Short mmCIF file of C-alpha atoms and ligand atoms in Angstrom, two decimals:
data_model
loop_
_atom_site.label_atom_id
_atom_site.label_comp_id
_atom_site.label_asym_id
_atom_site.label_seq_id
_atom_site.Cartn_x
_atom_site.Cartn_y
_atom_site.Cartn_z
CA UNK V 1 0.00 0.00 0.00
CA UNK V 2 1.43 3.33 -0.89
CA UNK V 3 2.27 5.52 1.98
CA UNK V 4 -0.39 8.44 2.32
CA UNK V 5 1.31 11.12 3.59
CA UNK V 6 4.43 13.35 3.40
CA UNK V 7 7.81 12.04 4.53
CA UNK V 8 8.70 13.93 7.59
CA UNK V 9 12.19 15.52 7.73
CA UNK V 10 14.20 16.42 10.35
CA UNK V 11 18.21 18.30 9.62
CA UNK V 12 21.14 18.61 11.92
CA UNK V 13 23.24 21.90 10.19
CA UNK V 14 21.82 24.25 8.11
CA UNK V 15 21.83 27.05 10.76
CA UNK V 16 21.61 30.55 9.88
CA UNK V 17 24.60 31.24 7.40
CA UNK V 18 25.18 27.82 6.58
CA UNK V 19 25.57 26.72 3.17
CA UNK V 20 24.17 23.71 1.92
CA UNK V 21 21.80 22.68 4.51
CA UNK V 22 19.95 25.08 2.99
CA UNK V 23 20.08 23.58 -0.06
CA UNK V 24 18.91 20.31 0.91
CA UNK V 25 15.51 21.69 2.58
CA UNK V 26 14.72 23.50 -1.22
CA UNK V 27 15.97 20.32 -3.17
CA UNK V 28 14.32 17.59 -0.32
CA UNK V 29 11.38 19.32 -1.04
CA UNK V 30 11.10 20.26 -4.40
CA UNK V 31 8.50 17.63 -5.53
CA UNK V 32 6.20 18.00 -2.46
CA UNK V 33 6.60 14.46 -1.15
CA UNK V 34 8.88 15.91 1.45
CA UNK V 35 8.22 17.95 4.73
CA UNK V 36 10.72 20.02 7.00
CA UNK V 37 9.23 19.26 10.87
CA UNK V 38 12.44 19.19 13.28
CA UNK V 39 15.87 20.01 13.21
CA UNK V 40 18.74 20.92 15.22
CA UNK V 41 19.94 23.44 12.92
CA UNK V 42 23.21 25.11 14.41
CA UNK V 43 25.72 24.42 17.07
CA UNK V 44 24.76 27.62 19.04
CA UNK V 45 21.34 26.24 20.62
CA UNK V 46 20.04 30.00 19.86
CA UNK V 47 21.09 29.81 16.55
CA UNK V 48 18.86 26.69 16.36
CA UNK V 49 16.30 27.84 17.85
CA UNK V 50 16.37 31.47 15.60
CA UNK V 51 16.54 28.85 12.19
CA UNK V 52 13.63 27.37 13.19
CA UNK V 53 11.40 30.46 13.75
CA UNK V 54 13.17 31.75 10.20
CA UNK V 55 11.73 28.34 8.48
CA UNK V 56 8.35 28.53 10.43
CA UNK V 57 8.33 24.96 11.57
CA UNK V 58 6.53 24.10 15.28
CA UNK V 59 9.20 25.78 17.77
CA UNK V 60 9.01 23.13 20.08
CA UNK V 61 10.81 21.00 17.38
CA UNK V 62 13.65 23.43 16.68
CA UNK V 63 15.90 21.88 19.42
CA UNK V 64 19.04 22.66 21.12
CA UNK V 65 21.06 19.92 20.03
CA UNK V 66 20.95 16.31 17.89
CA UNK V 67 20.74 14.36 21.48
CA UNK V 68 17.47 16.33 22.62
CA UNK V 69 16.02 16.06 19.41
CA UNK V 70 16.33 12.26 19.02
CA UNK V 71 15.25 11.84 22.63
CA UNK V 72 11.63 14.26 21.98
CA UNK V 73 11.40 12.97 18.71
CA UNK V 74 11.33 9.13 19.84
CA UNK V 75 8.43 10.39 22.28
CA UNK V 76 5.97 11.51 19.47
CA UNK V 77 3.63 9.20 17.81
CA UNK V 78 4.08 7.13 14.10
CA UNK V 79 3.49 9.61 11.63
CA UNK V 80 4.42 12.31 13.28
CA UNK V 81 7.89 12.24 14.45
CA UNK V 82 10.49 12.41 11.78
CA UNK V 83 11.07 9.76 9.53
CA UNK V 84 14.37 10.35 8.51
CA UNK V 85 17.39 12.77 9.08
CA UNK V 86 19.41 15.10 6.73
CA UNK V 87 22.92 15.67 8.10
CA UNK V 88 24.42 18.88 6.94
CA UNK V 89 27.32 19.89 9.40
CA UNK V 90 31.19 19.65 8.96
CA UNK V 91 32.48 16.39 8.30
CA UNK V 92 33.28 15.50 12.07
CA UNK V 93 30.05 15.58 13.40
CA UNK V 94 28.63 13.21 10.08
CA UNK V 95 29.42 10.10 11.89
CA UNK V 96 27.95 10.27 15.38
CA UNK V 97 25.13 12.12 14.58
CA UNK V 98 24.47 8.98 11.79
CA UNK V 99 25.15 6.75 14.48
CA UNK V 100 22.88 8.24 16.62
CA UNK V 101 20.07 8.35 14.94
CA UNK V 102 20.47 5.10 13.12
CA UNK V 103 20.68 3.31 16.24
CA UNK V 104 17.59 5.37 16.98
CA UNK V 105 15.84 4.20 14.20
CA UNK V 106 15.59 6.84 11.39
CA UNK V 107 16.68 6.63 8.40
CA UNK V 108 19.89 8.94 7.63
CA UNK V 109 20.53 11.04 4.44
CA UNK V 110 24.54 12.13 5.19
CA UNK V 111 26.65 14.77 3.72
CA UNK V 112 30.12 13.80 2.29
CA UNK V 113 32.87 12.79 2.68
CA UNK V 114 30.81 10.89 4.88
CA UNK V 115 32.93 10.41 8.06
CA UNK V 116 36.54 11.65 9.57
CA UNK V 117 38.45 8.97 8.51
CA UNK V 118 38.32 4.94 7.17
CA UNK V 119 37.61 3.27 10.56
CA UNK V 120 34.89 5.37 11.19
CA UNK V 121 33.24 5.00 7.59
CA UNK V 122 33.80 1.07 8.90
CA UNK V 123 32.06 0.76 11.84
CA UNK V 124 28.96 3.28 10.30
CA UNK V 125 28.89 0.17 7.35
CA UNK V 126 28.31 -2.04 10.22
CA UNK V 127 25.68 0.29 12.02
CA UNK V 128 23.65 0.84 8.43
CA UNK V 129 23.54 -2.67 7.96
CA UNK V 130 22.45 -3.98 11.29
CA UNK V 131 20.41 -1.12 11.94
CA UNK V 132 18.24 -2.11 8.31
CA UNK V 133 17.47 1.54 7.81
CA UNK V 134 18.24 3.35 4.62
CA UNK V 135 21.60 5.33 4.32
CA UNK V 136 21.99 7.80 1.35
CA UNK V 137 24.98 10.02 0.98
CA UNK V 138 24.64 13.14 -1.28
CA UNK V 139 27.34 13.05 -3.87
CA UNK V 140 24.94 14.97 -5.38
CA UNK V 141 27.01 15.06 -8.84
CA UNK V 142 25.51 11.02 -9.73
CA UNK V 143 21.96 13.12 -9.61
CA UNK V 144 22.55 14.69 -13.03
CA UNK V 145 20.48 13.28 -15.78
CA UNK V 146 23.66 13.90 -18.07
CA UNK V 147 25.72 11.95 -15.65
CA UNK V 148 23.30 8.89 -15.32
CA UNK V 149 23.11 8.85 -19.26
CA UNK V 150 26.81 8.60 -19.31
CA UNK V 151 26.61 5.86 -16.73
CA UNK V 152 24.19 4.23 -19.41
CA UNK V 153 26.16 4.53 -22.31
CA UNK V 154 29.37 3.04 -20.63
CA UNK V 155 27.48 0.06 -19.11
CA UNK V 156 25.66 -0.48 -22.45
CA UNK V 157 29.12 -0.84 -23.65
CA UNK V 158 28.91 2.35 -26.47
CA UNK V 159 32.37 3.54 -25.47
CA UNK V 160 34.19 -0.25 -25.61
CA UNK V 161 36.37 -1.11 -22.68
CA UNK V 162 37.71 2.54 -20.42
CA UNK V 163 41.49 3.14 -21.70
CA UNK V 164 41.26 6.61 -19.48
CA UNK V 165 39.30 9.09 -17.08
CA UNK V 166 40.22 12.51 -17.05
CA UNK V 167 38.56 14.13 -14.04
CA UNK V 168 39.07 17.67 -12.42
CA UNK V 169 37.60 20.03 -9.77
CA UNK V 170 39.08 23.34 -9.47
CA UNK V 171 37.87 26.46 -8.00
CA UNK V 172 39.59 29.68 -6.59
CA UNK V 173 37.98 30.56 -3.65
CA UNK V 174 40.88 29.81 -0.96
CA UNK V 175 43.37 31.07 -2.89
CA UNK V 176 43.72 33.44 -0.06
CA UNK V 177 43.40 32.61 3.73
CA UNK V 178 39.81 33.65 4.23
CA UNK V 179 39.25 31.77 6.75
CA UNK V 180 41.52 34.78 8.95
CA UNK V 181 38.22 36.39 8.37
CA UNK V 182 36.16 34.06 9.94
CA UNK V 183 34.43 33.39 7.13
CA UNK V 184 32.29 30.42 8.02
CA UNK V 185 32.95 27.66 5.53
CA UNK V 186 36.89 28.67 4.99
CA UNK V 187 37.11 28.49 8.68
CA UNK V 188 36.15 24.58 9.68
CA UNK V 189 37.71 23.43 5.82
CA UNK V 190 40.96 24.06 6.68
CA UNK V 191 40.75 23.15 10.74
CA UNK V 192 42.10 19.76 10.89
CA UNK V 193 39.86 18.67 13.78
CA UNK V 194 36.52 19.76 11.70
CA UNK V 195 37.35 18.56 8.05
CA UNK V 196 39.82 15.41 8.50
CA UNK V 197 42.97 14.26 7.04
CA UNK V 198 42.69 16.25 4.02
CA UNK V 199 41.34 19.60 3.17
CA UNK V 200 40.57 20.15 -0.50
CA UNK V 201 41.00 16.32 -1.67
CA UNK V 202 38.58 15.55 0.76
CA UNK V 203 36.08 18.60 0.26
CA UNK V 204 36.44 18.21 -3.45
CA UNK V 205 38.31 15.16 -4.25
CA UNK V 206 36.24 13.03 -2.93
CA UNK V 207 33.23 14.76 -5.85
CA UNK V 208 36.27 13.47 -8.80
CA UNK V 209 36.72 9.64 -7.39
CA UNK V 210 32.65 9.11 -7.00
CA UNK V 211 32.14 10.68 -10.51
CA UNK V 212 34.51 8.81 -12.07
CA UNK V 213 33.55 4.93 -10.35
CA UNK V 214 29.89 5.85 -10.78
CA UNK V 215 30.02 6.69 -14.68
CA UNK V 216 32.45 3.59 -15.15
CA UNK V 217 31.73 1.44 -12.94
CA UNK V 218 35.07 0.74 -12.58
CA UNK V 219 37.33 1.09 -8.73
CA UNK V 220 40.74 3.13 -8.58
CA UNK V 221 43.07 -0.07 -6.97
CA UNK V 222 46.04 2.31 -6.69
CA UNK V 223 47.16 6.12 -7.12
CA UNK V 224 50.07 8.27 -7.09
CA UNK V 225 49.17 11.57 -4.77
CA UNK V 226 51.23 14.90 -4.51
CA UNK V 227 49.13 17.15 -2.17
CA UNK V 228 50.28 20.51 -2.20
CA UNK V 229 50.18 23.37 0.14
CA UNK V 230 50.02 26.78 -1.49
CA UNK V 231 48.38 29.42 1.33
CA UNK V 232 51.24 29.93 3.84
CA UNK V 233 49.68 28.77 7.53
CA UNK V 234 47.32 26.73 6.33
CA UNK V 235 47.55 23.12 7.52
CA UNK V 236 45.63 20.89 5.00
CA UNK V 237 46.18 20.86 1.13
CA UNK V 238 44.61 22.66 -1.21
CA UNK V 239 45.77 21.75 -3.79
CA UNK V 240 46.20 18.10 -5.69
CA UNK V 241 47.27 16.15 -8.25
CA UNK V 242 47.00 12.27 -8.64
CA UNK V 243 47.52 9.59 -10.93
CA UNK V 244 44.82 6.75 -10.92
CA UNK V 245 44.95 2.93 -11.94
CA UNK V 246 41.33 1.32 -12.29
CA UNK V 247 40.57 -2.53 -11.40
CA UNK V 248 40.40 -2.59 -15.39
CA UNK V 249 43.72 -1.66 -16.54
CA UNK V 250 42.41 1.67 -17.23
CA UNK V 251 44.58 5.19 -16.08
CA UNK V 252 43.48 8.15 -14.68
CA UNK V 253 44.17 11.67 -13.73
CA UNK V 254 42.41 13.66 -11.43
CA UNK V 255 43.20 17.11 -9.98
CA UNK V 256 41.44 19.40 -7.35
CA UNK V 257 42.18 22.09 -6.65
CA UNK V 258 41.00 25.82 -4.33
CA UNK V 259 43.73 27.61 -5.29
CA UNK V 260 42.93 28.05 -8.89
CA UNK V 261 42.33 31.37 -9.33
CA UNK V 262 39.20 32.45 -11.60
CA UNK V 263 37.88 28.70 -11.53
CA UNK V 264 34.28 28.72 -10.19
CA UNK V 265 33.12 24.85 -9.63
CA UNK V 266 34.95 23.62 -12.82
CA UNK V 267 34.15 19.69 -12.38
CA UNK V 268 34.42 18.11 -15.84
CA UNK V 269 35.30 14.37 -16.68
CA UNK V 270 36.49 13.39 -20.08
CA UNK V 271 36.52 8.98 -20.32
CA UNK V 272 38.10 7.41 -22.95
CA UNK V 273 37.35 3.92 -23.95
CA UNK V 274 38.71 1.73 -27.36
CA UNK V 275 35.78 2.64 -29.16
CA UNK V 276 34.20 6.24 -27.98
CA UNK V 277 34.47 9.18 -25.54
CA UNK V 278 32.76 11.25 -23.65
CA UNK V 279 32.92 14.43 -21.65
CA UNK V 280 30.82 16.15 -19.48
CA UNK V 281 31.29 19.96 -17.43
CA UNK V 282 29.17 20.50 -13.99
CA UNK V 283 28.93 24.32 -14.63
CA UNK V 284 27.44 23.56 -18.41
CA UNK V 285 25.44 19.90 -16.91
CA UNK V 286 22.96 19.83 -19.45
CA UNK V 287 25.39 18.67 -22.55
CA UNK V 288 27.05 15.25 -22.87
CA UNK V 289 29.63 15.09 -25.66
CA UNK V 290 30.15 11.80 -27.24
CA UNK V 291 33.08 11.62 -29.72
CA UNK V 292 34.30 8.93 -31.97
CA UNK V 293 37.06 8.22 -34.06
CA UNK V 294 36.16 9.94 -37.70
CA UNK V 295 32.93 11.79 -36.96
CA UNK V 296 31.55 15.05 -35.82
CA UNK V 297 30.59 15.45 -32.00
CA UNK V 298 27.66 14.62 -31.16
CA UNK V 299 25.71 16.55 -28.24
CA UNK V 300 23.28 15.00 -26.21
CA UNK V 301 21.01 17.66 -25.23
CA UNK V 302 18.61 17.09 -21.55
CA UNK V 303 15.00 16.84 -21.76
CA UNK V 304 15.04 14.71 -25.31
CA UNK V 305 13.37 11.70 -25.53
CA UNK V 306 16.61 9.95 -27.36
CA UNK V 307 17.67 10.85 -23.53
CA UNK V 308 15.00 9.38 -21.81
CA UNK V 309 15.41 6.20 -24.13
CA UNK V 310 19.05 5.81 -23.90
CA UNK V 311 18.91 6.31 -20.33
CA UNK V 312 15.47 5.64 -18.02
CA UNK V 313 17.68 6.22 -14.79
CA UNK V 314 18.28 9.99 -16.69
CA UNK V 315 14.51 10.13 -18.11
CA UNK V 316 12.99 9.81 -14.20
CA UNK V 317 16.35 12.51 -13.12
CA UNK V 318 14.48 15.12 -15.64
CA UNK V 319 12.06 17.24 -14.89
CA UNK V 320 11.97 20.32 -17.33
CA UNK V 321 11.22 19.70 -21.76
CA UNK V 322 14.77 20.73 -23.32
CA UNK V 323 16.31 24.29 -23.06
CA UNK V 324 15.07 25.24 -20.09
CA UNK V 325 18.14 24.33 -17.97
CA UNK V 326 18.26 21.98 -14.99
CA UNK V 327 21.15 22.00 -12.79
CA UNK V 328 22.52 22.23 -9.23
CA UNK V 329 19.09 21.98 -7.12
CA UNK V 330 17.78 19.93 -9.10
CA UNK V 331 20.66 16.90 -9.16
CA UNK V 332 20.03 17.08 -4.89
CA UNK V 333 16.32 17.06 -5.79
CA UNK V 334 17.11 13.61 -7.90
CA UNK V 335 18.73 11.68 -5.32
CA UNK V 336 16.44 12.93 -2.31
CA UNK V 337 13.56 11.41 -4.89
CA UNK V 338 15.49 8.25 -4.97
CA UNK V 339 16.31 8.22 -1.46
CA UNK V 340 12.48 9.02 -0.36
CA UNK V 341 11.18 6.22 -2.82
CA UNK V 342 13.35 3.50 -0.87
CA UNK V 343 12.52 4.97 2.43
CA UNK V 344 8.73 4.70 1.49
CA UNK V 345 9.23 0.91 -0.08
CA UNK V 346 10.98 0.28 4.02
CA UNK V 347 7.93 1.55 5.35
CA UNK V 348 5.12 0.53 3.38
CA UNK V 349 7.22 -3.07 3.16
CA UNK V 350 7.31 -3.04 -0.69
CA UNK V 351 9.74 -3.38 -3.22
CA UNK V 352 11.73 0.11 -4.56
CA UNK V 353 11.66 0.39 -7.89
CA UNK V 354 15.20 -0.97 -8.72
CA UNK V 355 15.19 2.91 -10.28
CA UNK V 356 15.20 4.42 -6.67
CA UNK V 357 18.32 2.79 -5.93
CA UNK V 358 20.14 4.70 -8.04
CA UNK V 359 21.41 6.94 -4.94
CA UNK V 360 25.11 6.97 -3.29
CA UNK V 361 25.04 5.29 -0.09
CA UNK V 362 27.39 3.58 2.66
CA UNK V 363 29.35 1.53 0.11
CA UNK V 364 30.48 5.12 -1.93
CA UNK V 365 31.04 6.71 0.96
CA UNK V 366 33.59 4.16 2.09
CA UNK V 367 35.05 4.43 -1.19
CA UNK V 368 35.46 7.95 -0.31
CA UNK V 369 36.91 7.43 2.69
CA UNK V 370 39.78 5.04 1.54
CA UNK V 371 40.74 7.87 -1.29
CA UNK V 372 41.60 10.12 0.86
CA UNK V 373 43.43 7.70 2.92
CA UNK V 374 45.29 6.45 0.22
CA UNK V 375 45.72 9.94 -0.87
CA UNK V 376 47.46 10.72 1.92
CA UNK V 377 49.29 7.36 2.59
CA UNK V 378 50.87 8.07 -1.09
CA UNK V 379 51.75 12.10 -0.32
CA UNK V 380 53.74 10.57 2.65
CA UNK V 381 55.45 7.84 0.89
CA UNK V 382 58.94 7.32 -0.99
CA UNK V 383 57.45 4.73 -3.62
CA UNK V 384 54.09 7.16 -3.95
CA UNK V 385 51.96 4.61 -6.12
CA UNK V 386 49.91 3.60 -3.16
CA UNK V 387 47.06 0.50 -3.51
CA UNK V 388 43.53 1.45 -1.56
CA UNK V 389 43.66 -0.93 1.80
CA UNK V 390 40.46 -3.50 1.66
P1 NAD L 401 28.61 25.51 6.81
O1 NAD L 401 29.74 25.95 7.66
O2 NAD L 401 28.04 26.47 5.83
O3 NAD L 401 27.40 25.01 7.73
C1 NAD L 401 27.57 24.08 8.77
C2 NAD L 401 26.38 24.20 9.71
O4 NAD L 401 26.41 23.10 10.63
C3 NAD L 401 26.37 25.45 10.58
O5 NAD L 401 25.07 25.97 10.65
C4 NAD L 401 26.81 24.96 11.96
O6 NAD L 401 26.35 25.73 13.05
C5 NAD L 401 26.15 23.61 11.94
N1 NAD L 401 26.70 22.66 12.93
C6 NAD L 401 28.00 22.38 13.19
N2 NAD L 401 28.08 21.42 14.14
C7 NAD L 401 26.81 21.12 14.48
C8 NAD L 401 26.23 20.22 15.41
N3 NAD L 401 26.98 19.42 16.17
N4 NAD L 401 24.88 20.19 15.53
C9 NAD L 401 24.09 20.99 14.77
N5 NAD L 401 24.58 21.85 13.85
C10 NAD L 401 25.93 21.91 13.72
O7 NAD L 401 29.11 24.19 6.06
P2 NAD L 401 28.67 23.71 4.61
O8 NAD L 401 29.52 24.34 3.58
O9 NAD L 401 27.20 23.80 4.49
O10 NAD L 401 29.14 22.17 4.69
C11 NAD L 401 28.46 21.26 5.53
C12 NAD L 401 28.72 19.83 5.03
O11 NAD L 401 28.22 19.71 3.71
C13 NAD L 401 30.19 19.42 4.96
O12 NAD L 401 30.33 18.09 5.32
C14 NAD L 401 30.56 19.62 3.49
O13 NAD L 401 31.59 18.75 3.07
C15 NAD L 401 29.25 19.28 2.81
N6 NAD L 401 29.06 19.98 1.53
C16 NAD L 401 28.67 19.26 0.45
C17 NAD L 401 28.45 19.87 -0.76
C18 NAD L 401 27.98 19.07 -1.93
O14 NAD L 401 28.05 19.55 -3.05
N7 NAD L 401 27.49 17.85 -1.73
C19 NAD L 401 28.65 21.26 -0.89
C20 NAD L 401 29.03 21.97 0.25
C21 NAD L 401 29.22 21.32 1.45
#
């Protein structure tokens, strides 16, 4: 039976300020099968309390922290109380804040990279697994239409086997040390305790290795890391290039980068396989070039039905007819839809449509996790190429 109300929603980030918590409440509930009801929205308790009055949700369930507001939540009835959790803080607080309300019995949708380091990403596989509640992590790039049709074409086989991926993510905006200022999201990136190992390869890094296994299918076994430095005082990269070797044979080259002046969120991946190519830019997301050996480009243009036909996965991702551009909101819009479809199926004890499991979840963000360990294990060592641990 098909579940008759809204999902109920509850965040932890996304205080007043913040950046993308924000963005998850517009894309969570774009389609109207989504309501906001509870968060804890800021690590100041006022602040909190202040975001909740601003998003005019019951004030009672704007609480002081994530403890209090599993511990009232759990006290209201079925149907009420939140059904799942959004977690949109720095990356420190991902994993036991997931914990905690996984163990409490919500379902969890998690920022990335999803924990501090690898042994935490561990034991939260563990916790999603014997907890049996969904666990979605936004790597909000696999929501693109353009992205899942490039998923398509590779796994139909269009492209032949993947010689080479070609996958970068520069932008400028820490080219100087902003966070001096105390501006907000400079600050906690480039804190060690907040952000982790790694500052940029794991901010932004992270977005290059998920694109690149989700559209091939393929896993990086080993790389070859030279993190870099550049702002004088600061104490995690930000800066990074790295050579990749996929479980195929295949190469790679990925770079990311905050230093690059001028560059706005300039993710592109170009993948090369024996018989085709493709290539596809986040700040133009509605193209997907596919080359071959003597003949013209062709561009695959959102919102066609050749799309939609090619690609069901991208055909469900699209909402707009062609030209009228889809983009950023929308991708986190895609995999909330995903996400909410298998939470529904848990609830109403059905079957997803195999469709709505086309989200990133606990497996990717291991993945994650072990790039930027490996990242880092190869920046320290003599011999560099470095294989991911198991
Ligand atoms: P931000 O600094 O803008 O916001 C963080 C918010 O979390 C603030 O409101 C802060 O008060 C709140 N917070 C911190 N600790 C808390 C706690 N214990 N309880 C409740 N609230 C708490 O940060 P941001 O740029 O929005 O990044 C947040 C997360 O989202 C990070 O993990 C980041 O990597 C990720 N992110 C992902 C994308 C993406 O494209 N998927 C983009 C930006 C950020």
């Amino acid at each position: 039976m098909a579940l008759n109300r809204k999902l109920k929603m509850g965040m932890v980030g996304g205080g007043p300020g913040a950046f993308i918590g924000d963005v998850h409440r517009k894309a969570a509930r774009m389609d109207g099968g989504i309501e906001l009801v509870a968060g804890a929205f800021d690590i100041n308790p006022r602040k909190s309390k202040q975001m909740g009055r601003e998003l005019l949700i019951d004030t009672k369930r704007a609480y002081r922290n994530y403890e209090e507001m599993i511990a009232r939540e759990l006290k209201l009835s079925d149907g009420e109380r939140i059904d799942f959790v959004s977690v949109t803080t720095p990356n420190n607080w991902h994993f036991p804040i997931a914990k905690a309300f996984l163990e409490a019995g919500f379902h969890v949708m998690c920022e990335k990279p999803m924990t501090f380091d690898v042994k935490e990403a561990k034991q939260l596989k563990q916790i999603v697994k014997s907890s049996r509640k969904v666990f979605g992590l936004m790597h909000n790039y696999t929501g693109y239409p353009m992205v899942k049709l490039a998923r398509d074409m590779v796994r139909a086989g269009d492209l032949g086997k993947i010689r080479k991926v070609v996958v970068q993510y520069p932008q400028g905006w820490l080219a100087q040390p902003i966070e001096r200022t105390g501006q907000m999201q400079a600050a906690w990136r480039t804190d060690p305790k907040q952000s982790g190992g790694a500052g940029c390869m794991g901010d932004i890094g992270t977005h290059c290795e998920n694109l690149s296994e989700y559209i091939t299918g393929l896993k990086i076994t080993h790389l070859c890391a030279d993190l870099s430095i550049f702002v004088k005082g600061r104490r995690l990269d930000d800066d990074g290039n790295v050579l990749l070797r996929f479980n195929n044979g295949a190469r790679g080259i990925l770079h990311a980068s905050q230093i690059s002046i001028g560059e706005e969120n300039n993710l592109a991946i170009w993948v090369y396989g024996e018989d085709r190519s493709l290539e596809w830019h986040q700040e133009h997301p509605n193209y997907l070039y596919v080359k071959e050996p003597d003949g013209p480009v062709q561009v695959w243009r959102r919102g066609n039905g050749y799309v939609a036909e090619k690609s069901p996965a991208a055909g469900r991702a699209t909402r707009l007819p062609f030209g009228h551009p889809e983009a950023f909101f929308e991708a986190f819009a895609n995999n909330y839809c995903n996400f909410a479809d298998t939470v529904r199926a848990k609830l109403t004890r059905t079957r997803p449509d195999p469709l709505a499991l086309d989200f990133p979840n606990v497996d990717s963000g291991l993945r994650g996790m072990l790039f930027i360990e490996t990242v880092l294990a190869s920046t320290k060592s003599k011999q560099k190429w470095t294989a991911f641990k198991k």
